[in-house]
Amino acid sequence: MTAAVYVVSIDPQASTVWWANRITDLPFDFSQEHETPENLKILKDTGAKVHVIANQKGGVGKTTTTLNLGAVVADVLKGSDNLLHVFIDTPGSLQDENLLLEALKYAHDVIVPMPPEGLAFDPTARTIQKVIEPSGLPFTVVVNNWDPRDGTADRVDTEQYIDAQGWPRARTVIRRYKVHTRASVEGKVVTQYPKNRVAMEAREDFFRLAIELGYGGGA
């Protein structure tokens, strides 16, 4: 590993691999380890901060969050020869909970993406209460994939639900943009989007989240 950022997937669906393989100029080191989760042990000796992206509900945006956070942090830290941050994409299912638990052994914190949809409430609560909280790791819930065209009601309801549970919540909300959906097919991460207003706003969300979470440096 020679880059400042390393992205690793332990999701057997390997959607991160499918996306990463399409990127011609990958801004971070990457590997797929769902068949060899024991390889995560090497992270203990790197000195890097390990961030696990987790929610046992599928389709909440874990892969998008993982790759784009990795991309913006790599952009901020470009030029560094030291590995500083690791982002781990995890399975969106209960069946692969053992893989998530393995990743949490080496984590410094957990990011929990949560779309503003009622169907996401119970699976997110289970993930936090049954898996993340028992680990004792600090975690942050991020309202993800909110479409401003739908108005603020769903976003506010979701934020109020998160706050009522007493969970730490990111102030930054990741907005839904078609450019994010196309990015996986086009083989791009957020720092490689075309230079237009929508793409700039899409990038801004992830840069703001990285700064809020303190991922702009070695700490």
mmCIF file of C-alpha atoms in Angstrom, residues 21-212:
data_model
loop_
_atom_site.group_PDB
_atom_site.id
_atom_site.type_symbol
_atom_site.label_atom_id
_atom_site.label_comp_id
_atom_site.label_asym_id
_atom_site.label_seq_id
_atom_site.Cartn_x
_atom_site.Cartn_y
_atom_site.Cartn_z
ATOM 1 C CA ASN A 21 -12.522 -1.886 -11.698
ATOM 2 C CA ARG A 22 -14.125 0.676 -14.020
ATOM 3 C CA ILE A 23 -12.106 3.589 -12.645
ATOM 4 C CA THR A 24 -9.102 4.218 -14.882
ATOM 5 C CA ASP A 25 -7.271 6.414 -12.373
ATOM 6 C CA LEU A 26 -8.037 5.005 -8.930
ATOM 7 C CA PRO A 27 -7.084 7.642 -6.320
ATOM 8 C CA PHE A 28 -6.537 5.098 -3.536
ATOM 9 C CA ASP A 29 -5.320 1.560 -2.990
ATOM 10 C CA PHE A 30 -8.103 -1.028 -3.137
ATOM 11 C CA SER A 31 -8.742 -4.711 -2.430
ATOM 12 C CA GLN A 32 -11.617 -7.177 -1.987
ATOM 13 C CA GLU A 33 -11.295 -9.347 1.116
ATOM 14 C CA HIS A 34 -14.641 -11.043 1.815
ATOM 15 C CA GLU A 35 -13.058 -14.474 1.242
ATOM 16 C CA THR A 36 -9.966 -13.574 3.275
ATOM 17 C CA PRO A 37 -11.182 -11.341 6.141
ATOM 18 C CA GLU A 38 -8.202 -12.520 8.194
ATOM 19 C CA ASN A 39 -6.122 -10.214 5.988
ATOM 20 C CA LEU A 40 -7.639 -7.272 7.850
ATOM 21 C CA LYS A 41 -5.251 -8.053 10.700
ATOM 22 C CA ILE A 42 -2.492 -6.211 8.874
ATOM 23 C CA LEU A 43 -4.374 -2.969 9.522
ATOM 24 C CA LYS A 44 -3.360 -3.103 13.186
ATOM 25 C CA ASP A 45 0.259 -2.442 12.316
ATOM 26 C CA THR A 46 -0.235 0.354 9.782
ATOM 27 C CA GLY A 47 -0.983 3.162 12.210
ATOM 28 C CA ALA A 48 -3.846 4.243 9.930
ATOM 29 C CA LYS A 49 -7.305 5.198 11.170
ATOM 30 C CA VAL A 50 -9.811 2.540 10.136
ATOM 31 C CA HIS A 51 -13.372 3.610 9.315
ATOM 32 C CA VAL A 52 -16.068 0.961 8.838
ATOM 33 C CA ILE A 53 -19.153 1.866 6.801
ATOM 34 C CA ALA A 54 -21.992 -0.312 8.067
ATOM 35 C CA ASN A 55 -25.726 -0.871 7.874
ATOM 36 C CA GLN A 56 -27.267 -4.321 7.628
ATOM 37 C CA LYS A 57 -29.931 -3.018 5.276
ATOM 38 C CA GLY A 58 -28.986 -3.203 1.643
ATOM 39 C CA GLY A 59 -29.318 -0.268 -0.713
ATOM 40 C CA VAL A 60 -28.582 2.463 1.821
ATOM 41 C CA GLY A 61 -25.522 3.768 -0.035
ATOM 42 C CA LYS A 62 -22.623 2.096 1.763
ATOM 43 C CA THR A 63 -20.549 1.587 -1.375
ATOM 44 C CA THR A 64 -21.137 5.126 -2.633
ATOM 45 C CA THR A 65 -20.224 6.492 0.788
ATOM 46 C CA THR A 66 -17.122 4.317 1.066
ATOM 47 C CA LEU A 67 -15.658 5.121 -2.347
ATOM 48 C CA ASN A 68 -16.488 8.811 -2.323
ATOM 49 C CA LEU A 69 -15.255 9.452 1.209
ATOM 50 C CA GLY A 70 -12.091 7.587 0.282
ATOM 51 C CA ALA A 71 -11.766 9.741 -2.832
ATOM 52 C CA VAL A 72 -12.171 13.118 -1.135
ATOM 53 C CA VAL A 73 -9.801 12.192 1.694
ATOM 54 C CA ALA A 74 -7.251 10.940 -0.840
ATOM 55 C CA ASP A 75 -7.610 14.244 -2.698
ATOM 56 C CA VAL A 76 -6.921 16.261 0.448
ATOM 57 C CA LEU A 77 -3.948 14.070 1.378
ATOM 58 C CA LYS A 78 -2.454 13.587 -2.090
ATOM 59 C CA GLY A 79 1.310 13.631 -2.015
ATOM 60 C CA SER A 80 1.521 11.705 1.245
ATOM 61 C CA ASP A 81 3.443 8.437 1.085
ATOM 62 C CA ASN A 82 2.029 7.185 4.373
ATOM 63 C CA LEU A 83 -1.196 5.227 4.779
ATOM 64 C CA LEU A 84 -3.420 7.430 6.938
ATOM 65 C CA HIS A 85 -7.018 6.291 6.427
ATOM 66 C CA VAL A 86 -8.734 2.991 5.634
ATOM 67 C CA PHE A 87 -12.390 2.776 4.602
ATOM 68 C CA ILE A 88 -14.103 -0.629 4.788
ATOM 69 C CA ASP A 89 -17.304 -1.386 2.846
ATOM 70 C CA THR A 90 -19.350 -4.068 4.631
ATOM 71 C CA PRO A 91 -22.229 -6.421 3.716
ATOM 72 C CA GLY A 92 -25.816 -5.219 3.712
ATOM 73 C CA SER A 93 -27.269 -8.409 5.168
ATOM 74 C CA LEU A 94 -27.709 -10.253 8.444
ATOM 75 C CA GLN A 95 -26.293 -13.434 6.924
ATOM 76 C CA ASP A 96 -22.810 -11.933 6.671
ATOM 77 C CA GLU A 97 -22.718 -10.426 10.150
ATOM 78 C CA ASN A 98 -19.527 -12.358 10.912
ATOM 79 C CA LEU A 99 -17.714 -10.286 8.280
ATOM 80 C CA LEU A 100 -18.929 -7.032 9.811
ATOM 81 C CA LEU A 101 -17.857 -8.193 13.263
ATOM 82 C CA GLU A 102 -14.401 -9.029 11.909
ATOM 83 C CA ALA A 103 -14.022 -5.532 10.443
ATOM 84 C CA LEU A 104 -15.088 -3.928 13.718
ATOM 85 C CA LYS A 105 -12.157 -5.608 15.482
ATOM 86 C CA TYR A 106 -9.770 -3.252 13.692
ATOM 87 C CA ALA A 107 -11.949 -0.142 13.418
ATOM 88 C CA HIS A 108 -11.493 3.235 15.063
ATOM 89 C CA ASP A 109 -15.007 4.399 14.230
ATOM 90 C CA VAL A 110 -18.141 3.478 12.279
ATOM 91 C CA ILE A 111 -20.162 5.445 9.732
ATOM 92 C CA VAL A 112 -23.812 4.402 9.413
ATOM 93 C CA PRO A 113 -25.480 5.664 6.204
ATOM 94 C CA MET A 114 -29.264 5.935 6.585
ATOM 95 C CA PRO A 115 -31.626 7.051 3.825
ATOM 96 C CA PRO A 116 -34.662 9.145 4.806
ATOM 97 C CA GLU A 117 -37.054 6.228 4.393
ATOM 98 C CA GLY A 118 -39.201 4.543 7.025
ATOM 99 C CA LEU A 119 -38.111 1.099 5.797
ATOM 100 C CA ALA A 120 -34.539 1.918 6.855
ATOM 101 C CA PHE A 121 -35.394 2.732 10.474
ATOM 102 C CA ASP A 122 -35.671 -0.772 11.979
ATOM 103 C CA PRO A 123 -32.672 -2.349 10.152
ATOM 104 C CA THR A 124 -30.517 0.627 11.098
ATOM 105 C CA ALA A 125 -31.629 0.365 14.722
ATOM 106 C CA ARG A 126 -30.807 -3.334 14.785
ATOM 107 C CA THR A 127 -27.361 -2.754 13.300
ATOM 108 C CA ILE A 128 -26.558 -0.104 15.890
ATOM 109 C CA GLN A 129 -28.099 -1.768 18.932
ATOM 110 C CA LYS A 130 -27.059 -5.374 18.251
ATOM 111 C CA VAL A 131 -23.687 -4.917 16.567
ATOM 112 C CA ILE A 132 -22.151 -1.455 16.756
ATOM 113 C CA GLU A 133 -22.988 -0.325 20.297
ATOM 114 C CA PRO A 134 -21.771 -3.609 21.866
ATOM 115 C CA SER A 135 -18.417 -3.025 20.151
ATOM 116 C CA GLY A 136 -17.952 0.184 22.113
ATOM 117 C CA LEU A 137 -16.762 2.012 18.990
ATOM 118 C CA PRO A 138 -17.735 5.617 18.324
ATOM 119 C CA PHE A 139 -20.186 5.885 15.445
ATOM 120 C CA THR A 140 -21.980 8.536 13.416
ATOM 121 C CA VAL A 141 -25.262 8.180 11.553
ATOM 122 C CA VAL A 142 -25.295 10.023 8.216
ATOM 123 C CA VAL A 143 -28.575 10.890 6.503
ATOM 124 C CA ASN A 144 -27.833 9.700 2.984
ATOM 125 C CA ASN A 145 -29.466 9.896 -0.438
ATOM 126 C CA TRP A 146 -31.909 12.687 0.419
ATOM 127 C CA ASP A 147 -33.566 14.221 -2.627
ATOM 128 C CA PRO A 148 -34.171 17.944 -2.009
ATOM 129 C CA ARG A 149 -36.938 17.849 -4.622
ATOM 130 C CA ASP A 150 -38.999 15.771 -2.188
ATOM 131 C CA GLY A 151 -39.042 18.579 0.359
ATOM 132 C CA THR A 152 -37.663 18.456 3.882
ATOM 133 C CA ALA A 153 -40.327 16.377 5.653
ATOM 134 C CA ASP A 154 -38.688 12.946 5.221
ATOM 135 C CA ARG A 155 -35.248 14.319 6.060
ATOM 136 C CA VAL A 156 -36.533 16.044 9.198
ATOM 137 C CA ASP A 157 -38.464 12.933 10.289
ATOM 138 C CA THR A 158 -35.309 10.855 9.891
ATOM 139 C CA GLU A 159 -33.165 13.350 11.781
ATOM 140 C CA GLN A 160 -35.714 13.458 14.602
ATOM 141 C CA TYR A 161 -35.778 9.660 14.756
ATOM 142 C CA ILE A 162 -31.985 9.500 14.960
ATOM 143 C CA ASP A 163 -31.899 12.157 17.667
ATOM 144 C CA ALA A 164 -34.672 10.425 19.635
ATOM 145 C CA GLN A 165 -32.556 7.263 19.747
ATOM 146 C CA GLY A 166 -29.664 9.275 21.176
ATOM 147 C CA TRP A 167 -27.387 8.363 18.281
ATOM 148 C CA PRO A 168 -24.647 10.753 17.151
ATOM 149 C CA ARG A 169 -25.731 12.329 13.847
ATOM 150 C CA ALA A 170 -23.665 14.084 11.224
ATOM 151 C CA ARG A 171 -24.786 17.619 10.447
ATOM 152 C CA THR A 172 -23.827 17.021 6.818
ATOM 153 C CA VAL A 173 -26.560 15.409 4.724
ATOM 154 C CA ILE A 174 -25.602 13.565 1.536
ATOM 155 C CA ARG A 175 -27.985 14.686 -1.173
ATOM 156 C CA ARG A 176 -29.262 12.470 -3.951
ATOM 157 C CA TYR A 177 -27.952 13.302 -7.406
ATOM 158 C CA LYS A 178 -28.257 11.391 -10.662
ATOM 159 C CA VAL A 179 -24.542 11.965 -11.157
ATOM 160 C CA HIS A 180 -23.906 9.613 -8.203
ATOM 161 C CA THR A 181 -26.031 6.912 -9.820
ATOM 162 C CA ARG A 182 -24.229 7.222 -13.152
ATOM 163 C CA ALA A 183 -20.798 7.298 -11.545
ATOM 164 C CA SER A 184 -20.586 3.554 -10.930
ATOM 165 C CA VAL A 185 -21.332 2.801 -14.588
ATOM 166 C CA GLU A 186 -19.005 5.520 -15.865
ATOM 167 C CA GLY A 187 -16.185 4.458 -13.556
ATOM 168 C CA LYS A 188 -15.838 7.687 -11.625
ATOM 169 C CA VAL A 189 -15.608 8.782 -8.021
ATOM 170 C CA VAL A 190 -16.849 12.134 -6.808
ATOM 171 C CA THR A 191 -13.518 13.915 -7.286
ATOM 172 C CA GLN A 192 -13.601 12.940 -10.984
ATOM 173 C CA TYR A 193 -17.055 14.293 -11.790
ATOM 174 C CA PRO A 194 -17.353 16.867 -14.597
ATOM 175 C CA LYS A 195 -16.970 20.495 -13.612
ATOM 176 C CA ASN A 196 -20.514 21.822 -13.475
ATOM 177 C CA ARG A 197 -22.797 23.162 -10.747
ATOM 178 C CA VAL A 198 -24.537 19.875 -9.887
ATOM 179 C CA ALA A 199 -21.279 17.940 -9.764
ATOM 180 C CA MET A 200 -19.730 20.617 -7.560
ATOM 181 C CA GLU A 201 -22.631 20.360 -5.111
ATOM 182 C CA ALA A 202 -22.363 16.568 -5.116
ATOM 183 C CA ARG A 203 -18.646 16.777 -4.321
ATOM 184 C CA GLU A 204 -19.249 19.378 -1.651
ATOM 185 C CA ASP A 205 -21.398 16.994 0.411
ATOM 186 C CA PHE A 206 -18.605 14.444 0.724
ATOM 187 C CA PHE A 207 -15.898 17.030 1.369
ATOM 188 C CA ARG A 208 -18.043 18.531 4.133
ATOM 189 C CA LEU A 209 -18.665 15.116 5.658
ATOM 190 C CA ALA A 210 -14.951 14.273 5.615
ATOM 191 C CA ILE A 211 -14.124 17.559 7.312
ATOM 192 C CA GLU A 212 -16.898 17.129 9.889
#
